[in-house]
PDB file of C-alpha atoms in Angstrom:
ATOM      1  CA  MET A 255      46.865 -52.273   5.129  1.00 42.00           C
ATOM      2  CA  ALA A 256      44.260 -52.569   3.068  1.00 45.00           C
ATOM      3  CA  ALA A 257      43.811 -49.375   0.904  1.00 45.00           C
ATOM      4  CA  GLN A 258      41.521 -46.844   1.815  1.00 46.00           C
ATOM      5  CA  GLN A 259      37.886 -46.748  -0.353  1.00 46.00           C
ATOM      6  CA  HIS A 260      37.551 -43.566  -1.368  1.00 43.00           C
ATOM      7  CA  ARG A 261      33.594 -42.563  -1.639  1.00 44.00           C
ATOM      8  CA  PRO A 262      32.218 -40.495  -4.151  1.00 43.00           C
ATOM      9  CA  VAL A 263      31.186 -37.009  -2.469  1.00 43.00           C
ATOM     10  CA  ALA A 264      26.909 -36.750  -1.934  1.00 42.00           C
ATOM     11  CA  HIS A 265      26.331 -33.239  -3.457  1.00 46.00           C
ATOM     12  CA  THR A 266      23.326 -31.362  -1.336  1.00 49.00           C
ATOM     13  CA  PRO A 267      20.712 -30.093  -3.727  1.00 68.00           C
ATOM     14  CA  LEU A 268      21.853 -26.287  -3.147  1.00 58.00           C
ATOM     15  CA  ARG A 269      25.515 -27.107  -3.894  1.00 63.00           C
ATOM     16  CA  SER A 270      24.774 -29.196  -7.204  1.00 64.00           C
ATOM     17  CA  ARG A 271      22.432 -26.080  -8.313  1.00 57.00           C
ATOM     18  CA  LEU A 272      25.468 -24.007  -7.382  1.00 58.00           C
ATOM     19  CA  ARG A 273      27.895 -26.207  -8.821  1.00 61.00           C
ATOM     20  CA  ARG A 274      25.384 -26.396 -12.032  1.00 60.00           C
ATOM     21  CA  ALA A 275      25.337 -22.402 -12.142  1.00 56.00           C
ATOM     22  CA  SER A 276      28.569 -21.742 -12.106  1.00 58.00           C
ATOM     23  CA  GLY A 277      29.976 -24.410 -14.742  1.00 58.00           C
ATOM     24  CA  LEU A 278      31.834 -26.732 -12.641  1.00 56.00           C
ATOM     25  CA  ASP A 279      29.678 -29.301 -12.974  1.00 60.00           C
ATOM     26  CA  HIS A 280      31.211 -30.801 -16.018  1.00 58.00           C
ATOM     27  CA  ASN A 281      29.075 -33.963 -16.008  1.00 60.00           C
ATOM     28  CA  PRO A 282      27.908 -34.593 -20.554  1.00 55.00           C
ATOM     29  CA  LEU A 283      24.018 -34.731 -19.641  1.00 54.00           C
ATOM     30  CA  CYS A 284      24.422 -31.294 -17.999  1.00 59.00           C
ATOM     31  CA  ARG A 285      22.840 -29.252 -20.663  1.00 62.00           C
ATOM     32  CA  PRO A 286      23.209 -25.056 -21.502  1.00 68.00           C
ATOM     33  CA  VAL A 287      19.421 -24.957 -20.342  1.00 67.00           C
ATOM     34  CA  ASP A 288      20.176 -26.888 -17.041  1.00 68.00           C
ATOM     35  CA  ARG A 289      22.943 -24.404 -16.377  1.00 71.00           C
ATOM     36  CA  ALA A 290      20.085 -21.733 -16.842  1.00 74.00           C
ATOM     37  CA  ARG A 291      18.184 -23.417 -14.974  1.00 75.00           C
ATOM     38  CA  SER A 292      19.583 -23.391 -11.811  1.00 73.00           C
ATOM     39  CA  ARG A 293      20.550 -19.921 -12.200  1.00 77.00           C
ATOM     40  CA  LEU A 294      17.216 -19.056 -11.951  1.00 76.00           C
ATOM     41  CA  VAL A 295      16.568 -21.246  -9.086  1.00 77.00           C
ATOM     42  CA  LEU A 296      19.278 -19.553  -7.123  1.00 77.00           C
ATOM     43  CA  ALA A 297      18.238 -16.112  -8.381  1.00 79.00           C
ATOM     44  CA  LEU A 298      14.846 -16.361  -7.868  1.00 81.00           C
ATOM     45  CA  PRO A 299      15.559 -15.899  -3.388  1.00 83.00           C
ATOM     46  CA  VAL A 300      17.609 -13.183  -3.907  1.00 85.00           C
ATOM     47  CA  VAL A 301      15.787 -10.805  -5.922  1.00 87.00           C
ATOM     48  CA  LEU A 302      13.055 -11.604  -3.731  1.00 89.00           C
ATOM     49  CA  ALA A 303      15.108 -10.713  -0.756  1.00 91.00           C
ATOM     50  CA  ALA A 304      16.176  -7.599  -2.839  1.00 92.00           C
ATOM     51  CA  LEU A 305      12.572  -6.556  -3.243  1.00 91.00           C
ATOM     52  CA  LEU A 306      11.437  -6.918   0.251  1.00 91.00           C
ATOM     53  CA  ALA A 307      14.440  -4.120   1.423  1.00 94.00           C
ATOM     54  CA  VAL A 308      13.061  -2.170  -1.396  1.00 93.00           C
ATOM     55  CA  SER A 309       9.698  -2.574  -0.341  1.00 94.00           C
ATOM     56  CA  ALA A 310      10.760  -2.217   3.275  1.00 94.00           C
ATOM     57  CA  ALA A 311      12.596   1.213   2.183  1.00 95.00           C
ATOM     58  CA  VAL A 312       9.625   2.467   0.724  1.00 94.00           C
ATOM     59  CA  ALA A 313       8.101   1.960   4.237  1.00 94.00           C
ATOM     60  CA  VAL A 314      10.621   3.790   5.509  1.00 95.00           C
ATOM     61  CA  LEU A 315      10.873   6.720   3.797  1.00 95.00           C
ATOM     62  CA  VAL A 316       6.289   6.900   3.543  1.00 94.00           C
ATOM     63  CA  PHE A 317       6.464   7.555   7.299  1.00 94.00           C
ATOM     64  CA  ARG A 318      10.001  10.333   7.265  1.00 94.00           C
ATOM     65  CA  ALA A 319       7.857  11.803   4.881  1.00 94.00           C
ATOM     66  CA  GLU A 320       4.496  12.005   6.481  1.00 92.00           C
ATOM     67  CA  THR A 321       6.056  12.836   9.859  1.00 92.00           C
ATOM     68  CA  ARG A 322       7.918  15.835   8.204  1.00 93.00           C
ATOM     69  CA  SER A 323       4.313  16.829   6.780  1.00 91.00           C
ATOM     70  CA  GLU A 324       2.685  16.246  10.048  1.00 90.00           C
ATOM     71  CA  ARG A 325       5.439  18.468  11.709  1.00 89.00           C
ATOM     72  CA  GLU A 326       5.021  21.112   9.462  1.00 90.00           C
ATOM     73  CA  ALA A 327       1.078  21.044   9.420  1.00 87.00           C
ATOM     74  CA  ALA A 328       1.641  21.342  13.288  1.00 87.00           C
ATOM     75  CA  ARG A 329       3.277  24.967  13.203  1.00 88.00           C
ATOM     76  CA  HIS A 330       0.319  26.238  10.971  1.00 88.00           C
ATOM     77  CA  ARG A 331      -2.443  23.910  12.955  1.00 89.00           C
ATOM     78  CA  HIS A 332      -4.595  25.686  16.610  1.00 90.00           C
ATOM     79  CA  ALA A 333      -6.597  24.901  18.926  1.00 90.00           C
ATOM     80  CA  VAL A 334      -9.767  26.505  19.572  1.00 92.00           C
ATOM     81  CA  VAL A 335     -13.951  25.844  21.529  1.00 94.00           C
ATOM     82  CA  ALA A 336     -16.430  26.166  19.212  1.00 94.00           C
ATOM     83  CA  THR A 337     -20.067  26.631  20.147  1.00 94.00           C
ATOM     84  CA  THR A 338     -22.686  25.266  17.997  1.00 94.00           C
ATOM     85  CA  VAL A 339     -25.533  27.165  16.986  1.00 94.00           C
ATOM     86  CA  GLY A 340     -27.296  24.657  14.826  1.00 92.00           C
ATOM     87  CA  PRO A 341     -28.874  21.052  15.087  1.00 92.00           C
ATOM     88  CA  ALA A 342     -26.383  17.693  14.024  1.00 89.00           C
ATOM     89  CA  VAL A 343     -27.105  16.503  10.907  1.00 88.00           C
ATOM     90  CA  PRO A 344     -25.727  12.714  10.362  1.00 86.00           C
ATOM     91  CA  ASP A 345     -23.643  12.323   7.098  1.00 78.00           C
ATOM     92  CA  ASP A 346     -25.641   9.420   6.529  1.00 70.00           C
ATOM     93  CA  LEU A 347     -29.072   9.322   7.215  1.00 56.00           C
ATOM     94  CA  ARG A 348     -29.571   5.494   5.774  1.00 51.00           C
ATOM     95  CA  THR A 349     -26.933   3.944   7.652  1.00 52.00           C
ATOM     96  CA  GLY A 350     -26.944   5.772  10.540  1.00 52.00           C
ATOM     97  CA  SER A 351     -23.668   6.723  10.869  1.00 58.00           C
ATOM     98  CA  SER A 352     -22.770   7.704  14.236  1.00 64.00           C
ATOM     99  CA  GLY A 353     -20.519  11.137  12.331  1.00 81.00           C
ATOM    100  CA  ALA A 354     -22.636  14.089  11.946  1.00 89.00           C
ATOM    101  CA  ARG A 355     -22.380  17.835  10.966  1.00 91.00           C
ATOM    102  CA  ALA A 356     -23.569  20.866  12.549  1.00 93.00           C
ATOM    103  CA  PRO A 357     -22.898  24.802  12.249  1.00 94.00           C
ATOM    104  CA  ALA A 358     -21.319  26.703  14.794  1.00 94.00           C
ATOM    105  CA  ARG A 359     -18.924  29.758  15.568  1.00 94.00           C
ATOM    106  CA  TRP A 360     -15.625  30.402  17.242  1.00 93.00           C
ATOM    107  CA  SER A 361     -13.719  32.767  18.192  1.00 90.00           C
ATOM    108  CA  TYR A 362      -9.976  33.375  16.776  1.00 87.00           C
ATOM    109  CA  PRO A 363      -6.718  36.050  16.451  1.00 84.00           C
ATOM    110  CA  THR A 364      -7.813  37.309  13.504  1.00 80.00           C
ATOM    111  CA  GLY A 365     -11.087  37.500  13.969  1.00 82.00           C
ATOM    112  CA  PRO A 366     -14.354  35.248  14.701  1.00 89.00           C
ATOM    113  CA  GLY A 367     -15.268  32.198  12.413  1.00 90.00           C
ATOM    114  CA  ALA A 368     -18.082  30.263  11.367  1.00 91.00           C
ATOM    115  CA  GLY A 369     -18.240  27.229   9.341  1.00 90.00           C
ATOM    116  CA  THR A 370     -19.732  23.540   9.853  1.00 91.00           C
ATOM    117  CA  ILE A 371     -17.405  21.314  11.947  1.00 91.00           C
ATOM    118  CA  ARG A 372     -18.081  17.620  12.649  1.00 90.00           C
ATOM    119  CA  VAL A 373     -19.964  16.174  15.735  1.00 91.00           C
ATOM    120  CA  SER A 374     -21.317  13.259  17.490  1.00 88.00           C
ATOM    121  CA  THR A 375     -24.891  12.607  15.897  1.00 86.00           C
ATOM    122  CA  GLY A 376     -27.513  13.918  18.356  1.00 86.00           C
ATOM    123  CA  THR A 377     -25.384  16.765  19.450  1.00 89.00           C
ATOM    124  CA  PRO A 378     -27.592  19.579  21.176  1.00 92.00           C
ATOM    125  CA  VAL A 379     -27.313  23.422  19.648  1.00 93.00           C
ATOM    126  CA  GLY A 380     -24.607  25.636  21.925  1.00 92.00           C
ATOM    127  CA  THR A 381     -22.438  22.451  22.616  1.00 94.00           C
ATOM    128  CA  ALA A 382     -18.761  23.661  23.012  1.00 94.00           C
ATOM    129  CA  VAL A 383     -16.260  21.440  20.394  1.00 94.00           C
ATOM    130  CA  PRO A 384     -13.403  21.447  20.746  1.00 94.00           C
ATOM    131  CA  ILE A 385     -11.340  21.991  16.832  1.00 92.00           C
ATOM    132  CA  HIS A 386      -8.414  22.783  14.976  1.00 92.00           C
ATOM    133  CA  VAL A 387      -8.426  26.024  12.987  1.00 91.00           C
ATOM    134  CA  ASP A 388      -5.151  27.184  10.152  1.00 89.00           C
ATOM    135  CA  ASP A 389      -3.385  30.359  10.565  1.00 88.00           C
ATOM    136  CA  ASN A 390      -6.395  32.000   8.881  1.00 87.00           C
ATOM    137  CA  GLY A 391      -9.388  30.940  11.351  1.00 87.00           C
ATOM    138  CA  ALA A 392     -10.290  28.160   8.888  1.00 88.00           C
ATOM    139  CA  PRO A 393     -11.092  24.621  10.109  1.00 89.00           C
ATOM    140  CA  THR A 394      -8.718  22.062   9.609  1.00 87.00           C
ATOM    141  CA  ALA A 395      -8.103  18.452  10.068  1.00 83.00           C
ATOM    142  CA  GLY A 396      -6.757  17.286  13.351  1.00 81.00           C
ATOM    143  CA  ALA A 397      -3.118  15.766  14.339  1.00 80.00           C
ATOM    144  CA  ARG A 398      -2.246  12.543  13.047  1.00 84.00           C
ATOM    145  CA  ASP A 399      -0.827  10.150  15.854  1.00 85.00           C
ATOM    146  CA  THR A 400       1.985   8.018  15.063  1.00 87.00           C
ATOM    147  CA  THR A 401       0.029   4.870  14.607  1.00 90.00           C
ATOM    148  CA  ALA A 402      -1.901   6.443  11.767  1.00 90.00           C
ATOM    149  CA  ILE A 403       1.540   7.596  10.669  1.00 91.00           C
ATOM    150  CA  LEU A 404       2.675   4.132  10.595  1.00 92.00           C
ATOM    151  CA  SER A 405      -0.415   2.281   9.845  1.00 92.00           C
ATOM    152  CA  ASP A 406      -0.054   4.223   6.229  1.00 91.00           C
ATOM    153  CA  ALA A 407       3.645   3.595   5.638  1.00 93.00           C
ATOM    154  CA  GLY A 408       3.220  -0.184   6.814  1.00 93.00           C
ATOM    155  CA  ILE A 409       0.417  -0.487   3.986  1.00 94.00           C
ATOM    156  CA  LEU A 410       1.946   1.445   1.369  1.00 93.00           C
ATOM    157  CA  GLY A 411       5.170  -0.592   1.917  1.00 93.00           C
ATOM    158  CA  LEU A 412       3.256  -4.339   1.859  1.00 93.00           C
ATOM    159  CA  GLY A 413       1.591  -3.490  -1.316  1.00 93.00           C
ATOM    160  CA  THR A 414       5.081  -2.193  -2.782  1.00 92.00           C
ATOM    161  CA  ALA A 415       5.678  -5.978  -1.130  1.00 92.00           C
ATOM    162  CA  ALA A 416       3.103  -7.168  -2.979  1.00 92.00           C
ATOM    163  CA  GLY A 417       3.326  -6.434  -6.292  1.00 92.00           C
ATOM    164  CA  LEU A 418       6.939  -6.019  -6.993  1.00 91.00           C
ATOM    165  CA  THR A 419       7.422  -9.897  -5.618  1.00 90.00           C
ATOM    166  CA  SER A 420       4.146 -10.746  -8.322  1.00 90.00           C
ATOM    167  CA  LEU A 421       5.804  -9.338 -11.177  1.00 89.00           C
ATOM    168  CA  ALA A 422       9.351 -11.456  -9.594  1.00 88.00           C
ATOM    169  CA  VAL A 423       6.915 -15.180  -9.759  1.00 87.00           C
ATOM    170  CA  LEU A 424       5.181 -13.926 -12.972  1.00 90.00           C
ATOM    171  CA  GLY A 425       8.956 -13.498 -14.931  1.00 84.00           C
ATOM    172  CA  CYS A 426      10.242 -16.067 -13.073  1.00 82.00           C
ATOM    173  CA  THR A 427       7.393 -18.126 -14.606  1.00 85.00           C
ATOM    174  CA  VAL A 428       7.650 -17.097 -17.838  1.00 87.00           C
ATOM    175  CA  HIS A 429      11.335 -17.516 -18.399  1.00 81.00           C
ATOM    176  CA  ARG A 430      11.167 -21.350 -16.724  1.00 81.00           C
ATOM    177  CA  ARG A 431       8.681 -22.354 -19.290  1.00 82.00           C
ATOM    178  CA  ALA A 432      10.709 -20.689 -22.259  1.00 81.00           C
ATOM    179  CA  LEU A 433      13.655 -22.642 -20.979  1.00 75.00           C
ATOM    180  CA  ASP A 434      11.395 -25.606 -20.752  1.00 76.00           C
ATOM    181  CA  ARG A 435      10.090 -25.132 -24.273  1.00 75.00           C
ATOM    182  CA  ARG A 436      13.760 -24.952 -25.604  1.00 73.00           C
ATOM    183  CA  ALA A 437      14.778 -27.826 -23.565  1.00 69.00           C
ATOM    184  CA  GLU A 438      12.060 -29.942 -25.459  1.00 70.00           C
ATOM    185  CA  ARG A 439      13.385 -28.783 -29.141  1.00 68.00           C
ATOM    186  CA  SER A 440      17.180 -29.500 -28.210  1.00 65.00           C
ATOM    187  CA  TRP A 441      16.738 -32.914 -26.576  1.00 64.00           C
ATOM    188  CA  GLU A 442      16.776 -34.911 -29.074  1.00 63.00           C
ATOM    189  CA  PRO A 443      19.894 -33.365 -31.049  1.00 64.00           C
ATOM    190  CA  GLU A 444      21.249 -33.382 -27.697  1.00 60.00           C
ATOM    191  CA  TRP A 445      20.576 -37.121 -27.196  1.00 62.00           C
ATOM    192  CA  GLU A 446      22.348 -38.312 -30.369  1.00 63.00           C
ATOM    193  CA  ARG A 447      25.651 -36.082 -29.007  1.00 64.00           C
ATOM    194  CA  VAL A 448      25.477 -36.801 -25.735  1.00 59.00           C
ATOM    195  CA  GLU A 449      24.611 -41.341 -26.332  1.00 59.00           C
ATOM    196  CA  PRO A 450      27.141 -42.700 -27.863  1.00 62.00           C
ATOM    197  CA  LEU A 451      29.248 -40.845 -24.503  1.00 59.00           C
ATOM    198  CA  TRP A 452      26.818 -42.483 -22.200  1.00 60.00           C
ATOM    199  CA  THR A 453      26.612 -45.902 -23.802  1.00 61.00           C
ATOM    200  CA  GLN A 454      30.504 -45.526 -24.659  1.00 61.00           C
ATOM    201  CA  ARG A 455      29.448 -46.445 -27.986  1.00 55.00           C
ATOM    202  CA  ARG A 456      31.399 -45.699 -31.079  1.00 52.00           C
TER     203      ARG A 456
END
């Protein structure tokens, strides 16, 4: 029976990089700079995954913080009905914005209140407009829904991810170019050491 032939094991690029990065590749042509390149290539996806996890954590923290802030603000926000006592003035007369402001009056347990409130353009005098006031009866911002809070958290999370990813890719590019320059400088002396082994010259 003929002896079984042993074929060399074909290594996938990933497996080859893992062997090279860990120092298990004993090929005499494998230089220290090649090992450093393999470590860099393998490290980049891990770093990017970690940065994405950090960005997601930032978004979650922002959502929780804004939710708590909104819950606390709701304790000091009260709905009342104001009555406009003057004409509505558009926010921007040049662009014809749909937003406007008008003087108004309202009642609250702390006493009567008066001030300028936001209304729709063209709101006539004497219109009842629901608004929110604080504990002192002064106008305050209305409640923010969950969608708005999610939007803020998502934008901040995406911004964090974009910024950190850009820094990681930039750092990887700078390091790779430094390795390329090092490889160019060391090519000739390394070839003088390896060439006899490669050509079996003595």
